[in-house]
Amino acid sequence: MARLVALAALFGAGLLLAGGLTATGVADITTTETQSVTTTVAETTTEPATTVVTTLEQTTTEVPTTAPTTTSSGSESSTPTWVWVVLAVLAAAVIGLLVALLAGRGGISAEERQRRLDAAVGTWAAQGWAVVNQTAGSATMSRGHEVMVVSVDAKGQVDARSVSRP
């Protein structure tokens, strides 16, 4: 479960970072190149040689490709992208918590219940208590004039309570 929460947190942080970079314009990349080309033309005439200098300036702008958006008149959204990302992360966290809570509601198996009861009875027996009667979910123990019932509920909680002797 901890790994799932960590993975969801990492995914959410990545989405948040990507949305923040896109919203602030940091993701735009602009590159400018300047090239100079010198050409010498030699002619076989009696006039001196002519030098032609050509300067070529090229600007390249790379913008992340996005699908064109169309909006109808009056339905413009002014909510920044990072707000939607945060809401998506919160929704994922709520769904994860609900799954974790609902998965743990089933209780424990009958074998686990019996194992916990045996462990509790063993602990009390080591302190001088004797088993009078034991069923699948509880055990009656006594020591001298004291009587106690040890039980395990469906969620695995061990309960030891004293009872009066008839």
mmCIF file of C-alpha atoms in Angstrom:
data_model
loop_
_atom_site.group_PDB
_atom_site.id
_atom_site.type_symbol
_atom_site.label_atom_id
_atom_site.label_comp_id
_atom_site.label_asym_id
_atom_site.label_seq_id
_atom_site.Cartn_x
_atom_site.Cartn_y
_atom_site.Cartn_z
ATOM 1 C CA MET A 1 0.000 0.000 0.000
ATOM 2 C CA ALA A 2 2.864 2.367 0.837
ATOM 3 C CA ARG A 3 4.393 1.711 -2.582
ATOM 4 C CA LEU A 4 1.103 2.557 -4.287
ATOM 5 C CA VAL A 5 0.832 5.844 -2.401
ATOM 6 C CA ALA A 6 4.468 6.689 -3.222
ATOM 7 C CA LEU A 7 3.882 5.920 -6.906
ATOM 8 C CA ALA A 8 0.741 8.084 -6.948
ATOM 9 C CA ALA A 9 2.632 10.924 -5.242
ATOM 10 C CA LEU A 10 5.481 10.679 -7.766
ATOM 11 C CA PHE A 11 3.025 10.666 -10.667
ATOM 12 C CA GLY A 12 1.185 13.655 -9.207
ATOM 13 C CA ALA A 13 4.427 15.588 -8.690
ATOM 14 C CA GLY A 14 5.389 14.985 -12.323
ATOM 15 C CA LEU A 15 2.016 16.176 -13.541
ATOM 16 C CA LEU A 16 2.201 19.218 -11.298
ATOM 17 C CA LEU A 17 5.689 20.093 -12.542
ATOM 18 C CA ALA A 18 4.716 19.643 -16.189
ATOM 19 C CA GLY A 19 1.579 21.731 -15.771
ATOM 20 C CA GLY A 20 3.473 24.461 -13.945
ATOM 21 C CA LEU A 21 6.196 24.654 -16.588
ATOM 22 C CA THR A 22 3.639 24.817 -19.364
ATOM 23 C CA ALA A 23 1.520 27.438 -17.591
ATOM 24 C CA THR A 24 4.471 29.739 -16.926
ATOM 25 C CA GLY A 25 5.886 29.427 -20.444
ATOM 26 C CA VAL A 26 9.205 27.920 -19.349
ATOM 27 C CA ALA A 27 8.614 24.974 -21.680
ATOM 28 C CA ASP A 28 8.881 27.197 -24.798
ATOM 29 C CA ILE A 29 12.221 26.855 -26.602
ATOM 30 C CA THR A 30 13.586 29.645 -28.817
ATOM 31 C CA THR A 31 16.797 29.304 -30.830
ATOM 32 C CA THR A 32 18.453 32.037 -32.933
ATOM 33 C CA GLU A 33 21.160 31.272 -35.524
ATOM 34 C CA THR A 34 23.220 33.782 -37.485
ATOM 35 C CA GLN A 35 25.392 32.653 -40.401
ATOM 36 C CA SER A 36 27.748 34.744 -42.504
ATOM 37 C CA VAL A 37 28.699 33.563 -45.980
ATOM 38 C CA THR A 38 31.595 35.156 -47.859
ATOM 39 C CA THR A 39 31.901 34.487 -51.573
ATOM 40 C CA THR A 40 34.822 35.577 -53.744
ATOM 41 C CA VAL A 41 34.207 35.749 -57.476
ATOM 42 C CA ALA A 42 37.331 35.817 -59.670
ATOM 43 C CA GLU A 43 36.962 36.993 -63.235
ATOM 44 C CA THR A 44 39.517 36.962 -65.977
ATOM 45 C CA THR A 45 39.133 40.587 -66.913
ATOM 46 C CA THR A 46 41.388 43.509 -66.398
ATOM 47 C CA GLU A 47 39.263 44.871 -63.609
ATOM 48 C CA PRO A 48 40.092 43.981 -59.993
ATOM 49 C CA ALA A 49 38.375 40.981 -58.344
ATOM 50 C CA THR A 50 34.964 41.543 -56.745
ATOM 51 C CA THR A 51 34.111 40.278 -53.227
ATOM 52 C CA VAL A 52 30.459 39.657 -52.420
ATOM 53 C CA VAL A 53 29.471 39.371 -48.722
ATOM 54 C CA THR A 54 26.074 37.850 -47.976
ATOM 55 C CA THR A 55 24.685 37.701 -44.441
ATOM 56 C CA LEU A 56 21.925 35.192 -43.732
ATOM 57 C CA GLU A 57 20.020 35.411 -40.444
ATOM 58 C CA GLN A 58 17.685 32.580 -39.530
ATOM 59 C CA THR A 59 15.484 32.450 -36.425
ATOM 60 C CA THR A 60 13.923 29.145 -35.387
ATOM 61 C CA THR A 61 11.260 28.963 -32.708
ATOM 62 C CA GLU A 62 10.162 25.592 -31.380
ATOM 63 C CA VAL A 63 6.815 25.546 -29.640
ATOM 64 C CA PRO A 64 5.397 22.393 -28.047
ATOM 65 C CA THR A 65 2.748 20.975 -30.316
ATOM 66 C CA THR A 66 -0.740 21.066 -28.904
ATOM 67 C CA ALA A 67 -4.060 20.302 -30.436
ATOM 68 C CA PRO A 68 -5.877 23.402 -31.627
ATOM 69 C CA THR A 69 -8.624 24.408 -29.270
ATOM 70 C CA THR A 70 -11.898 25.894 -30.263
ATOM 71 C CA THR A 71 -14.139 27.693 -27.850
ATOM 72 C CA SER A 72 -17.618 28.929 -28.383
ATOM 73 C CA SER A 73 -18.382 32.510 -27.560
ATOM 74 C CA GLY A 74 -18.841 33.129 -23.851
ATOM 75 C CA SER A 75 -17.415 29.776 -22.624
ATOM 76 C CA GLU A 76 -13.803 30.799 -22.074
ATOM 77 C CA SER A 77 -12.052 29.257 -19.068
ATOM 78 C CA SER A 78 -9.717 31.390 -17.020
ATOM 79 C CA THR A 79 -8.590 28.535 -14.744
ATOM 80 C CA PRO A 80 -4.823 27.909 -15.026
ATOM 81 C CA THR A 81 -3.588 24.449 -15.967
ATOM 82 C CA TRP A 82 -1.801 23.888 -12.662
ATOM 83 C CA VAL A 83 -5.117 24.169 -10.804
ATOM 84 C CA TRP A 84 -6.535 21.289 -12.830
ATOM 85 C CA VAL A 85 -3.400 19.248 -12.198
ATOM 86 C CA VAL A 86 -3.660 19.795 -8.443
ATOM 87 C CA LEU A 87 -7.326 18.818 -8.502
ATOM 88 C CA ALA A 88 -6.506 15.632 -10.434
ATOM 89 C CA VAL A 89 -3.813 14.690 -7.900
ATOM 90 C CA LEU A 90 -6.195 15.285 -5.007
ATOM 91 C CA ALA A 91 -8.891 13.202 -6.678
ATOM 92 C CA ALA A 92 -6.423 10.338 -7.185
ATOM 93 C CA ALA A 93 -5.391 10.536 -3.517
ATOM 94 C CA VAL A 94 -9.016 10.425 -2.345
ATOM 95 C CA ILE A 95 -9.749 7.414 -4.544
ATOM 96 C CA GLY A 96 -6.628 5.657 -3.226
ATOM 97 C CA LEU A 97 -7.623 6.273 0.379
ATOM 98 C CA LEU A 98 -11.153 5.003 -0.245
ATOM 99 C CA VAL A 99 -9.802 1.816 -1.803
ATOM 100 C CA ALA A 100 -7.441 1.307 1.147
ATOM 101 C CA LEU A 101 -10.205 1.842 3.705
ATOM 102 C CA LEU A 102 -12.733 -0.374 1.965
ATOM 103 C CA ALA A 103 -10.204 -3.176 1.402
ATOM 104 C CA GLY A 104 -9.505 -3.443 5.142
ATOM 105 C CA ARG A 105 -13.158 -3.739 6.233
ATOM 106 C CA GLY A 106 -13.571 -7.455 5.587
ATOM 107 C CA GLY A 107 -12.083 -8.598 8.896
ATOM 108 C CA ILE A 108 -9.757 -11.524 9.411
ATOM 109 C CA SER A 109 -10.108 -15.149 8.405
ATOM 110 C CA ALA A 110 -11.245 -17.891 10.775
ATOM 111 C CA GLU A 111 -7.746 -19.396 10.799
ATOM 112 C CA GLU A 112 -6.184 -16.063 11.806
ATOM 113 C CA ARG A 113 -8.825 -15.626 14.500
ATOM 114 C CA GLN A 114 -8.041 -19.057 15.925
ATOM 115 C CA ARG A 115 -4.290 -18.339 15.821
ATOM 116 C CA ARG A 116 -4.762 -15.116 17.789
ATOM 117 C CA LEU A 117 -6.991 -16.874 20.320
ATOM 118 C CA ASP A 118 -4.398 -19.643 20.786
ATOM 119 C CA ALA A 119 -1.657 -17.041 21.292
ATOM 120 C CA ALA A 120 -3.722 -15.184 23.914
ATOM 121 C CA VAL A 121 -4.642 -18.419 25.722
ATOM 122 C CA GLY A 122 -0.968 -19.432 25.704
ATOM 123 C CA THR A 123 0.023 -16.112 27.264
ATOM 124 C CA TRP A 124 -2.577 -16.440 30.037
ATOM 125 C CA ALA A 125 -1.671 -20.122 30.592
ATOM 126 C CA ALA A 126 1.945 -19.084 31.125
ATOM 127 C CA GLN A 127 0.700 -16.853 33.971
ATOM 128 C CA GLY A 128 -1.013 -19.738 35.757
ATOM 129 C CA TRP A 129 -4.466 -19.762 34.168
ATOM 130 C CA ALA A 130 -6.004 -23.122 33.171
ATOM 131 C CA VAL A 131 -8.269 -23.662 30.153
ATOM 132 C CA VAL A 132 -11.722 -24.815 31.239
ATOM 133 C CA ASN A 133 -13.471 -24.702 27.854
ATOM 134 C CA GLN A 134 -12.424 -23.502 24.379
ATOM 135 C CA THR A 135 -14.559 -22.903 21.281
ATOM 136 C CA ALA A 136 -13.746 -21.464 17.839
ATOM 137 C CA GLY A 137 -13.938 -17.831 18.964
ATOM 138 C CA SER A 138 -13.453 -17.865 22.751
ATOM 139 C CA ALA A 139 -11.933 -19.709 25.703
ATOM 140 C CA THR A 140 -12.952 -19.890 29.351
ATOM 141 C CA MET A 141 -10.025 -19.951 31.788
ATOM 142 C CA SER A 142 -9.745 -20.172 35.553
ATOM 143 C CA ARG A 143 -7.158 -19.635 38.265
ATOM 144 C CA GLY A 144 -8.260 -20.388 41.793
ATOM 145 C CA HIS A 145 -11.618 -18.675 42.300
ATOM 146 C CA GLU A 146 -11.191 -16.346 39.300
ATOM 147 C CA VAL A 147 -12.820 -17.080 35.945
ATOM 148 C CA MET A 148 -12.072 -15.245 32.734
ATOM 149 C CA VAL A 149 -13.357 -15.401 29.143
ATOM 150 C CA VAL A 150 -10.863 -14.661 26.357
ATOM 151 C CA SER A 151 -12.344 -13.960 22.911
ATOM 152 C CA VAL A 152 -11.310 -12.654 19.480
ATOM 153 C CA ASP A 153 -13.774 -10.605 17.417
ATOM 154 C CA ALA A 154 -14.132 -10.551 13.614
ATOM 155 C CA LYS A 155 -11.616 -7.706 13.274
ATOM 156 C CA GLY A 156 -8.970 -9.576 15.272
ATOM 157 C CA GLN A 157 -9.220 -7.694 18.582
ATOM 158 C CA VAL A 158 -8.500 -9.889 21.637
ATOM 159 C CA ASP A 159 -10.755 -9.301 24.639
ATOM 160 C CA ALA A 160 -10.178 -10.766 28.114
ATOM 161 C CA ARG A 161 -12.881 -10.134 30.727
ATOM 162 C CA SER A 162 -13.437 -11.590 34.123
ATOM 163 C CA VAL A 163 -16.740 -13.213 34.992
ATOM 164 C CA SER A 164 -18.203 -14.171 38.339
ATOM 165 C CA ARG A 165 -18.285 -17.834 39.297
ATOM 166 C CA PRO A 166 -21.745 -19.350 39.863
#
